[in-house]
Coordinates of C-alpha atoms and ligand atoms in Angstrom, one line a residue:
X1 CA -27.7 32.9 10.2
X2 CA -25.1 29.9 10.1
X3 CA -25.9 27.1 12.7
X4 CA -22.7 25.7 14.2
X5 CA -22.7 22.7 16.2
X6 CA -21.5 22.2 19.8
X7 CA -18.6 20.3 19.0
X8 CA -16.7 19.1 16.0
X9 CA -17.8 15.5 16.6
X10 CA -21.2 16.4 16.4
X11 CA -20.7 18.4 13.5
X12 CA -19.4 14.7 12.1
X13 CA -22.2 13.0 13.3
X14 CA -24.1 15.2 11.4
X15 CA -22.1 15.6 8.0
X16 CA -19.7 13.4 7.3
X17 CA -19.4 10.3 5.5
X18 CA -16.3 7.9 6.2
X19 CA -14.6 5.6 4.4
X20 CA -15.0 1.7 4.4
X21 CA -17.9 2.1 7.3
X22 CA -21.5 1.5 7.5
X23 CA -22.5 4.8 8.5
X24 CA -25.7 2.9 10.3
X25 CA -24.2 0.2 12.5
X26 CA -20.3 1.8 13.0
X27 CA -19.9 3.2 16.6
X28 CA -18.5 7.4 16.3
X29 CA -15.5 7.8 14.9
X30 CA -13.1 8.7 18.0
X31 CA -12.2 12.5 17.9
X32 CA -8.2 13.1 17.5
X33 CA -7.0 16.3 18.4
X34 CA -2.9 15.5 18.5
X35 CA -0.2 13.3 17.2
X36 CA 3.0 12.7 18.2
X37 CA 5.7 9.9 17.5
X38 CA 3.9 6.4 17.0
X39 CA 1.0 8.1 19.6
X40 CA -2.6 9.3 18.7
X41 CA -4.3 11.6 21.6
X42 CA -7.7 11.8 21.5
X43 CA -9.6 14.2 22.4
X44 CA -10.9 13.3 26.8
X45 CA -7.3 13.1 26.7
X46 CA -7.0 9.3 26.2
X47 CA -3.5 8.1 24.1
X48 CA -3.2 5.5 21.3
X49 CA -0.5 3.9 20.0
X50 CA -0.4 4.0 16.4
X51 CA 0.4 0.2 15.1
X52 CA -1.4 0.6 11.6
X53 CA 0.8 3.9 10.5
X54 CA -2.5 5.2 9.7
X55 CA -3.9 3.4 7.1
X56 CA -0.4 2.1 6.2
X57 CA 0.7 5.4 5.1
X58 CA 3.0 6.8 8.1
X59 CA 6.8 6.2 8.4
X60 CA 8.9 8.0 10.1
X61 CA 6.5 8.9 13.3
X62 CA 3.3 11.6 13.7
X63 CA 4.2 14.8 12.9
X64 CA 7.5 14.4 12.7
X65 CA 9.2 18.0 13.3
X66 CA 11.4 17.9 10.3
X67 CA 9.0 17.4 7.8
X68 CA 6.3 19.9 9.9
X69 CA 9.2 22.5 9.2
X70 CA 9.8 22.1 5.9
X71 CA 5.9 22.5 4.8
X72 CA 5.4 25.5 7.0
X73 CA 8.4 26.5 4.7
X74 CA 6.9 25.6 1.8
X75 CA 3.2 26.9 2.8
X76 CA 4.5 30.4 3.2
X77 CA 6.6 30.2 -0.2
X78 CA 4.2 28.7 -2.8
X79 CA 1.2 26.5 -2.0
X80 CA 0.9 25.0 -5.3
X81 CA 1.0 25.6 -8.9
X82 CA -0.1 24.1 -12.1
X83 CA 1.9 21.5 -12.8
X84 CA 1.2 21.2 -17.2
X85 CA 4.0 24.1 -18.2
X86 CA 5.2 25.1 -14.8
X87 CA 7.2 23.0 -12.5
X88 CA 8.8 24.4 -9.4
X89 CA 11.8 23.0 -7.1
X90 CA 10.2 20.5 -4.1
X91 CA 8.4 18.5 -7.5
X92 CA 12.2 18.3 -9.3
X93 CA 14.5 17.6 -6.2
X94 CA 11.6 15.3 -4.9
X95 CA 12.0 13.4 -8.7
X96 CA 15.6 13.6 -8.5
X97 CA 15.9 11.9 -4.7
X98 CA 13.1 8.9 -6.2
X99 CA 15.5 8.1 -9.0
X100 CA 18.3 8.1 -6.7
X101 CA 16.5 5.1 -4.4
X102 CA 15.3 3.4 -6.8
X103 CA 16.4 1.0 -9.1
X104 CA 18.4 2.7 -12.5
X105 CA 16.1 1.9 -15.9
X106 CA 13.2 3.5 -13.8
X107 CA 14.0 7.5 -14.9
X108 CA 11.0 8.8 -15.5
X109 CA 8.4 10.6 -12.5
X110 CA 5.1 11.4 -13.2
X111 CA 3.1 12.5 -10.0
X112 CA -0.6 12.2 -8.7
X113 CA -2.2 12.4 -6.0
X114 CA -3.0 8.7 -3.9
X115 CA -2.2 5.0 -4.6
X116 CA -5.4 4.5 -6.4
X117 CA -4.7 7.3 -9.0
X118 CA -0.9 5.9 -9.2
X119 CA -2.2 2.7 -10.0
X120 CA -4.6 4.5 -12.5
X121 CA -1.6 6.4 -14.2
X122 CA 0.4 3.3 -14.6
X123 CA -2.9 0.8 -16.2
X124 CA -3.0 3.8 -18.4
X125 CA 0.7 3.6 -19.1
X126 CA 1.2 0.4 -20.4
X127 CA -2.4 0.4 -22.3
X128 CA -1.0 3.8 -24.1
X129 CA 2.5 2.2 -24.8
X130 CA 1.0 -0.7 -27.2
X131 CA -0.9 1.7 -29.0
X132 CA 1.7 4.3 -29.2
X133 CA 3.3 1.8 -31.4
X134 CA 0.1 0.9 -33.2
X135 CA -0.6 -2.8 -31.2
X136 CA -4.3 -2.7 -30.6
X137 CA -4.5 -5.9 -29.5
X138 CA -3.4 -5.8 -25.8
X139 CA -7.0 -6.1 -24.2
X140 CA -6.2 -7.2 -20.9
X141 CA -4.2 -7.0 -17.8
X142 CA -2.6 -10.0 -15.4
X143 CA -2.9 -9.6 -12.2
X144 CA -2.4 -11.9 -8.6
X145 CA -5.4 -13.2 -7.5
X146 CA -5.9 -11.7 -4.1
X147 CA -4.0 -8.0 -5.0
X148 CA -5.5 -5.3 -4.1
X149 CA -4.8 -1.4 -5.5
X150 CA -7.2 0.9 -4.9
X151 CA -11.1 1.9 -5.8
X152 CA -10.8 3.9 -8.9
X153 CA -12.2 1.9 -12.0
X154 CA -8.8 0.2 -13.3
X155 CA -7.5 -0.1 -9.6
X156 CA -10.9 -2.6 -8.6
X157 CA -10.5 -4.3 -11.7
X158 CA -7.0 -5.8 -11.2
X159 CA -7.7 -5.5 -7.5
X160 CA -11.6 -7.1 -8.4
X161 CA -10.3 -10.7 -6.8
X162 CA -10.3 -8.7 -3.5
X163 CA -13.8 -9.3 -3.4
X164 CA -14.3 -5.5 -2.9
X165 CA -16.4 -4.6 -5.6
X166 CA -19.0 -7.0 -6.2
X167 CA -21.7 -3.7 -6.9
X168 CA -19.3 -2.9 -9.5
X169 CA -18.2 -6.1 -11.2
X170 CA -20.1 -5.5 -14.8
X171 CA -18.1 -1.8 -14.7
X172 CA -14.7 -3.7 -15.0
X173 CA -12.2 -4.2 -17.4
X174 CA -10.5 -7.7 -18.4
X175 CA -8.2 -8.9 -16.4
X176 CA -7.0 -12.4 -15.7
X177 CA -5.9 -13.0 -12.5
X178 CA -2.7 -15.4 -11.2
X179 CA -2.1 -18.0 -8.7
X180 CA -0.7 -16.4 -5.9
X181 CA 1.9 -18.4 -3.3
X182 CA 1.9 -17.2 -0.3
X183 CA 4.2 -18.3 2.7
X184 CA 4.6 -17.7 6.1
X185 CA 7.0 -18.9 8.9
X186 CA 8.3 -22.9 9.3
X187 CA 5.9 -23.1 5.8
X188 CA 7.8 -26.7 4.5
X189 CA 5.6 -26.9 1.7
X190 CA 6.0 -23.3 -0.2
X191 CA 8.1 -24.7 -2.9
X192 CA 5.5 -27.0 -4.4
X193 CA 2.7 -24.6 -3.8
X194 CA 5.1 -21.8 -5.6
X195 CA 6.0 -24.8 -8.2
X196 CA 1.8 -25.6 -8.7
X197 CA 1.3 -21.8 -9.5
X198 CA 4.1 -20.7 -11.8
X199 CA 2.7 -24.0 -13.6
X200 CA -0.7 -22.6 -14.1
X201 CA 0.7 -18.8 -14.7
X202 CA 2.7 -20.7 -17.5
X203 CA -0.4 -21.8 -18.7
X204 CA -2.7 -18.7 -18.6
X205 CA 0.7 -16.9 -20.4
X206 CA 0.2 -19.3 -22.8
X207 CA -3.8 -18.3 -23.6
X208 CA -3.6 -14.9 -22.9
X209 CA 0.4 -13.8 -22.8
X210 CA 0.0 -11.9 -26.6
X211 CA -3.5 -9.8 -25.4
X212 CA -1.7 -8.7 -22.2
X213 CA -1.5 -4.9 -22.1
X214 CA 1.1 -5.0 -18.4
X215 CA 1.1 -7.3 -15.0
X216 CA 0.4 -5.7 -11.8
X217 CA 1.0 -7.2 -8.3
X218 CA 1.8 -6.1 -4.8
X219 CA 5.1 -6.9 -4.1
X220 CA 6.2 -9.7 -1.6
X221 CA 3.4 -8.2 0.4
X222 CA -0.7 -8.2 -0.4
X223 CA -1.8 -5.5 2.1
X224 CA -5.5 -5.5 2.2
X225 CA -6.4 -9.0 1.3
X226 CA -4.7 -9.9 5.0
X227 CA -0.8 -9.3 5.3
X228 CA 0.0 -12.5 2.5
X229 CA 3.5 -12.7 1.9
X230 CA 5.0 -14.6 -0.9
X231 CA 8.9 -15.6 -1.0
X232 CA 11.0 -13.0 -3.0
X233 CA 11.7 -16.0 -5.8
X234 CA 8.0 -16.5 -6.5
X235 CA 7.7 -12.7 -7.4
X236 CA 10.9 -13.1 -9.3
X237 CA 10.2 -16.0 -11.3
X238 CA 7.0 -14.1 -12.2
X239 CA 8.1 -11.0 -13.4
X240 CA 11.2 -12.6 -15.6
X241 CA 8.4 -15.3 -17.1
X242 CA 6.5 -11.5 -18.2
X243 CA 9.4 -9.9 -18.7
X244 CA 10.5 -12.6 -21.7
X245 CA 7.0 -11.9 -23.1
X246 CA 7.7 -8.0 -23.1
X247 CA 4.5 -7.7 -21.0
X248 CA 5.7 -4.5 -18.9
X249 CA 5.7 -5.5 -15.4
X250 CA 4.1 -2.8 -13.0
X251 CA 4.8 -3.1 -9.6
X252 CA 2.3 -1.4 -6.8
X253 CA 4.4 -0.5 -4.2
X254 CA 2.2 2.0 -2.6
X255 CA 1.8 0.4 0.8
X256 CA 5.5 -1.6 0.5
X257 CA 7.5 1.9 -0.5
X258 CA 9.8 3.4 1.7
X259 CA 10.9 0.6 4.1
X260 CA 7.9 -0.9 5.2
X261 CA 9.5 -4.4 3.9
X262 CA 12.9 -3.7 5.6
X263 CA 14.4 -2.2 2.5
X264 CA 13.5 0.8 0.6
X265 CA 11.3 -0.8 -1.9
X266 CA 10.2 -4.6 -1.7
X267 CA 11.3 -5.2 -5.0
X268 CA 15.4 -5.1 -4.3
X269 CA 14.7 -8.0 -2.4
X270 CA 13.4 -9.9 -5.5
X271 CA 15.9 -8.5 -7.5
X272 CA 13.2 -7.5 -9.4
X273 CA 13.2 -4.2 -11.9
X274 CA 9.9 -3.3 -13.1
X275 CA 8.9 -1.0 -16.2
X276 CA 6.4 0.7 -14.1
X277 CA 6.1 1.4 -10.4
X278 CA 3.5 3.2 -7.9
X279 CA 4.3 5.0 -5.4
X280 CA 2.2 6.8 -2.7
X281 CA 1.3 6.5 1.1
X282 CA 4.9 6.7 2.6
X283 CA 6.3 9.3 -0.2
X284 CA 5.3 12.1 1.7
X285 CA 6.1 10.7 5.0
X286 CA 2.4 9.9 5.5
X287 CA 1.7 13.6 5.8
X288 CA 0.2 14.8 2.2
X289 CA -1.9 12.5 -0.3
X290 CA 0.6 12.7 -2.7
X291 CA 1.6 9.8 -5.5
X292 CA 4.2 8.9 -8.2
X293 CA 4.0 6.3 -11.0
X294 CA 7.9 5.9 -12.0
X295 CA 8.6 4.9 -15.5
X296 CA 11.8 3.3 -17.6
X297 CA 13.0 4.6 -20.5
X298 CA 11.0 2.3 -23.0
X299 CA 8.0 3.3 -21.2
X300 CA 8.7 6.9 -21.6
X301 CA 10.3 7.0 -25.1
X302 CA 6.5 5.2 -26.2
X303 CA 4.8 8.8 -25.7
X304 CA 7.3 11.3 -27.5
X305 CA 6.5 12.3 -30.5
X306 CA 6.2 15.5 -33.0
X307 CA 1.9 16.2 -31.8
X308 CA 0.0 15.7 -28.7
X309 CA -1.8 12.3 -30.3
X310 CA 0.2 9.9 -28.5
X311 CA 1.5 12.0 -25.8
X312 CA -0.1 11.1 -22.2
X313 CA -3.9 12.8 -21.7
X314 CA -3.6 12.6 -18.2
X315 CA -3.4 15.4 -14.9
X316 CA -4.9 16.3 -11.6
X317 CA -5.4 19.5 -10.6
X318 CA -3.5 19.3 -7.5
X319 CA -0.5 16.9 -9.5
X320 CA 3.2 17.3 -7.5
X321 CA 1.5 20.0 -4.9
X322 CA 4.6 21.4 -3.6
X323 CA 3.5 21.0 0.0
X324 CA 3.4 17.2 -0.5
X325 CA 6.9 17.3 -2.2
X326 CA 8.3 19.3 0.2
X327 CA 7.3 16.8 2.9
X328 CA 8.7 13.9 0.5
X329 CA 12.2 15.6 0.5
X330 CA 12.5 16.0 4.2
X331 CA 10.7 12.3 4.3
X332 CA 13.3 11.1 2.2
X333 CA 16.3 12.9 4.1
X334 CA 15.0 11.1 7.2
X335 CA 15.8 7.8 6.1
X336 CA 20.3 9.2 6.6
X337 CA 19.8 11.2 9.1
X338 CA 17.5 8.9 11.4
X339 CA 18.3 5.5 10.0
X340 CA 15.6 4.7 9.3
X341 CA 16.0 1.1 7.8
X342 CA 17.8 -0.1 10.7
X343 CA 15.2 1.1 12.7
X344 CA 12.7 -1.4 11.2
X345 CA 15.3 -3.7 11.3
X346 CA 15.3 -4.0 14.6
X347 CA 11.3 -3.8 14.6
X348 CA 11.7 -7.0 12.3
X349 CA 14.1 -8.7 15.2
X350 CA 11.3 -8.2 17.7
X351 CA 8.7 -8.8 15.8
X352 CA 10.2 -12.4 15.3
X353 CA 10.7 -13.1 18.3
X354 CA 7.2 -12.1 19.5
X355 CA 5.8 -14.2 16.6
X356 CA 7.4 -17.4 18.2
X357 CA 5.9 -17.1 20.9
X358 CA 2.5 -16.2 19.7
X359 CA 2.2 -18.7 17.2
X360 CA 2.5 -21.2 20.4
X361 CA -0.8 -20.0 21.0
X362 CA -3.5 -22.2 20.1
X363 CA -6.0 -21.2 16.8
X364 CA -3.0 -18.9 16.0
X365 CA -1.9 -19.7 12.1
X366 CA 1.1 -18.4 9.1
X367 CA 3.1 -16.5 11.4
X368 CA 4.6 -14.1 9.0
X369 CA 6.9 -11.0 9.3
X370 CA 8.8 -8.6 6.7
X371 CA 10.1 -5.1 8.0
X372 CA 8.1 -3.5 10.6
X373 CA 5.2 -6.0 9.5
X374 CA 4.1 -8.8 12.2
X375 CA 0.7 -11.3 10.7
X376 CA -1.1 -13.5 12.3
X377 CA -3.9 -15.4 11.2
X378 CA -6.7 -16.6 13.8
X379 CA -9.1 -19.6 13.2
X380 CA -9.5 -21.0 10.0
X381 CA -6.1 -21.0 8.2
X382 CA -7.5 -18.6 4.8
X383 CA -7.9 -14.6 5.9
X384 CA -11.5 -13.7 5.8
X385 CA -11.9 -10.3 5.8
X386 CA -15.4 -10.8 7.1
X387 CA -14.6 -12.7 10.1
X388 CA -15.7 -11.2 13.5
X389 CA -13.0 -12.0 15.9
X390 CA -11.3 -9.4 14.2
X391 CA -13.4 -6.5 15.9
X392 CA -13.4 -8.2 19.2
X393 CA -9.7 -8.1 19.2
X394 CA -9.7 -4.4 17.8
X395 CA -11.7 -3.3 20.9
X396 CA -9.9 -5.0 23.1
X397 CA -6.9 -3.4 22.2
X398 CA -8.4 -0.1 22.3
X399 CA -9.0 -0.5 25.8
X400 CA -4.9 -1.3 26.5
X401 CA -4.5 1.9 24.7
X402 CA -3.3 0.1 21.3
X403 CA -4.9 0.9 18.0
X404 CA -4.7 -2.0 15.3
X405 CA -6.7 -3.0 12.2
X406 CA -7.3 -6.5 11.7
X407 CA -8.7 -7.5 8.3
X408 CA -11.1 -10.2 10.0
X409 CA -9.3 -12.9 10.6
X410 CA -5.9 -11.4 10.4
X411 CA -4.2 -9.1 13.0
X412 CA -1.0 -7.3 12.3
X413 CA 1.2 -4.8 13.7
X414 CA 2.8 -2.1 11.9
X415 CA 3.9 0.5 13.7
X416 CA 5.7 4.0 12.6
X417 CA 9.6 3.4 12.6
X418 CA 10.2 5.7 15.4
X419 CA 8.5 3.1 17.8
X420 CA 10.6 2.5 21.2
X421 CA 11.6 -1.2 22.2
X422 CA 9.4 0.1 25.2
X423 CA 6.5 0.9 23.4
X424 CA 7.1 -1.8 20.5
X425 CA 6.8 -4.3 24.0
X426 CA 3.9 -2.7 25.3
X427 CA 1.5 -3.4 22.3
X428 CA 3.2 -6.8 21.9
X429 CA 2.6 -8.0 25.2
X430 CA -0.8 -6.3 25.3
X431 CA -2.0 -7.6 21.8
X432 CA -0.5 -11.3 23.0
X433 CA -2.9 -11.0 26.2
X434 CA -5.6 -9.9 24.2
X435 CA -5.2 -12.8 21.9
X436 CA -5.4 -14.9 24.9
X437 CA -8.5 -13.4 26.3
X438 CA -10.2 -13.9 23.0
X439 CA -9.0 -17.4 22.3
X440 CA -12.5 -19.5 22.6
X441 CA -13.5 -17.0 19.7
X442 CA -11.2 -18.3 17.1
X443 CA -9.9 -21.8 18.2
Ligands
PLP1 C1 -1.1 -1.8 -2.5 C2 -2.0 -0.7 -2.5 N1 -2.2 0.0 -3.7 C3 -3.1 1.0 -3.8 C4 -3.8 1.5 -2.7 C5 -4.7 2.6 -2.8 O1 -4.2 3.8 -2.3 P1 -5.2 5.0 -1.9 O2 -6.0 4.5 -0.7 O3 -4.2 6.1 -1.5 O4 -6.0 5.3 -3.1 C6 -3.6 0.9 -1.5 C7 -4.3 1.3 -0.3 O5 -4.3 0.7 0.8 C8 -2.7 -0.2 -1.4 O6 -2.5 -0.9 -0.2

């Protein structure tokens, strides 16, 4: 007879293993049984506010009516499909809405299912395109020191800096990583730091520029390796020093997508048009693992031909589910009907002017803010994603009914876009009067 445990946490405890945790030391997983706006309820009850979107991947709010609608719509109509000979509407009118919002020589959409394999499709991309036109030599890819993109095998090797995948290192591909320049608020000195690292990019162009396969990088944000922003003219002058080498530039915009930098994409603000980018997290709202690697013209015309040889060998079984476009439709309508972008705008105003006051606090380093993200870094002035005082402050908040993610030494906010000025207060002021309860922990 089937056993069946008493509840569904113990039925965790007994066969689950999580993500990212060390299943011997991590305390249980709390049990969520509801979601609602930018709140979590758990299950005695308790209610969270949700200032890490979820693993970054929430937008509009927690199950967001609209898009709940559409995929019981699309659930009762046709759950999925094959995707290699069949194609069906939510996967087109999701494509067609993409290439609407994004910038024009990027035409082509060719779907997967999370950032890492989006990431994965795009490596594979601009390897294929060389050799479509019989250059063998491409060997490597750039990438910024510090990115990170996900744990498949190409994603931890240009995200290998991360310091992620040490068990995995000899598994790794080449890549040579780039000087990255990060800045923060009142930084007076990023223009020589940006001026030191475009010299030594100039330098490792010059070595390695004619065995690049494609450049990857994070733009104007570097999520996981602590919140690092970099001015939009940093990532600018790098892309146009690739771009007049015809490396193709491949920009990973899983986590910055759909207006987690203040606008659409990060990479209007650097003016920046890549020849590959990767979507995910955000394109269906946050509600389906659902992924798209975008492609230019050049990119795409590389794989057409008269025979399969050097068309793209590459598919997922559940590749442009129809539930997950459906959701990324009605995510994508939200952002009219709910304005969406001026609703992290005004996230952005306050999360200024909470930053100036919090970076009076002593210990507190690199205030930084873009869209609906606020950074802070506590202690020594590098993140470290080992640090402790990050956990202290995660528990603490817990108790003021806040839940936030701090990559060790760095503690953000990034709440869902449909986040009151009440609540939006509420884990300000509670995350400021945690910082100060901590304070002989980091300064
Ligand atoms: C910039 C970036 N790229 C790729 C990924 C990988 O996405 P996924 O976890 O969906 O595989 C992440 C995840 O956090 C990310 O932040």
């Amino acid at each position: 007879m089937m056993s069946r445990c008493s509840s569904f946490l113990e039925a965790d405890r007994k066969y689950v293993w999580h993500p990212f945790t060390q299943e011997r030391t991590a305390p249980p997983p709390l049990p969520v049984v509801r979601a609602s706006g930018a709140s979590l309820f758990l299950e005695d009850g308790r209610e969270l506010l949700d200032m890490a979107c979820s693993w970054w991947v929430n937008v509009h709010g927690h199950s967001h009516p609209k898009i709940a609608a559409a995929l019981a719509r699309q659930a009762a109509t046709l759950e999925h499909v094959i995707f290699a000979g069949f194609t069906h509407e939510p996967a087109a009118r999701l494509a067609e809405g993409l290439i609407n919002v994004l910038p024009s020589p990027l035409c082509r959409v060719f779907y997967s299912d999370n950032g890492s394999t989006a990431v994965e499709v795009a490596l594979k991309m601009a390897w294929q395109y060389w050799r479509n036109q019989g250059d063998q030599s491409r060997s490597l890819f750039f990438a910024m020191q510090g990115g990170y993109h996900g744990d498949t095998f190409g994603a931890m090797a240009v995200g290998r800096s991360s310091g992620y995948y040490e068990p995995f290192k000899d598994l790794l591909c080449r890549v040579v990583h780039l000087p990255f320049a990060p800045t923060w608020l009142g930084d007076a000195e990023c223009e020589a730091r940006e001026a030191a690292a475009l010299a030594r990019i100039d330098e490792l162009l010059e070595l390695h520029g004619r065995e690049a396969a494609g450049f990857l990088a994070e733009p104007l944000v570097q999520g996981a390796s602590g919140m690092n922003m970099c001015r939009p003219e940093f990532l600018r002058a790098v892309c146009q020093r690739m771009q007049a080498r015809h490396i193709p530039v491949i920009l990973d915009e899983v986590m910055t997508g759909f207006g987690r930098t203040g606008t659409m994409f990060a990479m209007e603000q650097a003016q920046v048009t890549p020849d590959l980018v990767c979507l995910s997290k955000g394109i269906s709202g946050g509600f389906l693992p659902l992924a798209a690697t975008v492609a230019s013209q050049r990119i795409y015309d590389a794989f057409l031909g008269e025979d399969f040889h050097n068309a793209f060998a590459h598919g997922h079984s559940f590749t442009a589910n129809p539930l997950g476009c459906a959701a990324g439709v009605a995510s994508l309508a939200l952002f009219e009907e709910e304005g969406t972008l001026a609703r992290i705008g005004r996230i952005h105003a306050a999360n200024l002017e909470w930053l100036a006051e919090v970076a009076q606090l002593p210990g507190v380093t690199r205030p930084r803010a873009l869209g609906s993200i606020g950074a802070i870094t506590l202690g020594a002035e590098k993140s470290d994603y080992h640090a402790q005082i990050g956990a202290s402050v995660k528990a603490k908040c817990f108790e003021r009914g806040l839940l936030i993610r701090p990559m060790g030494n760095v503690v953000y906010l990034m709440p869902p876009a449909c986040i009151s000025p009440q609540e939006l207060q509420h884990a300000q002021s509670g995350l400021l009067d945690v910082l100060r309860e901590t304070a002989d922990l980091y300064t």
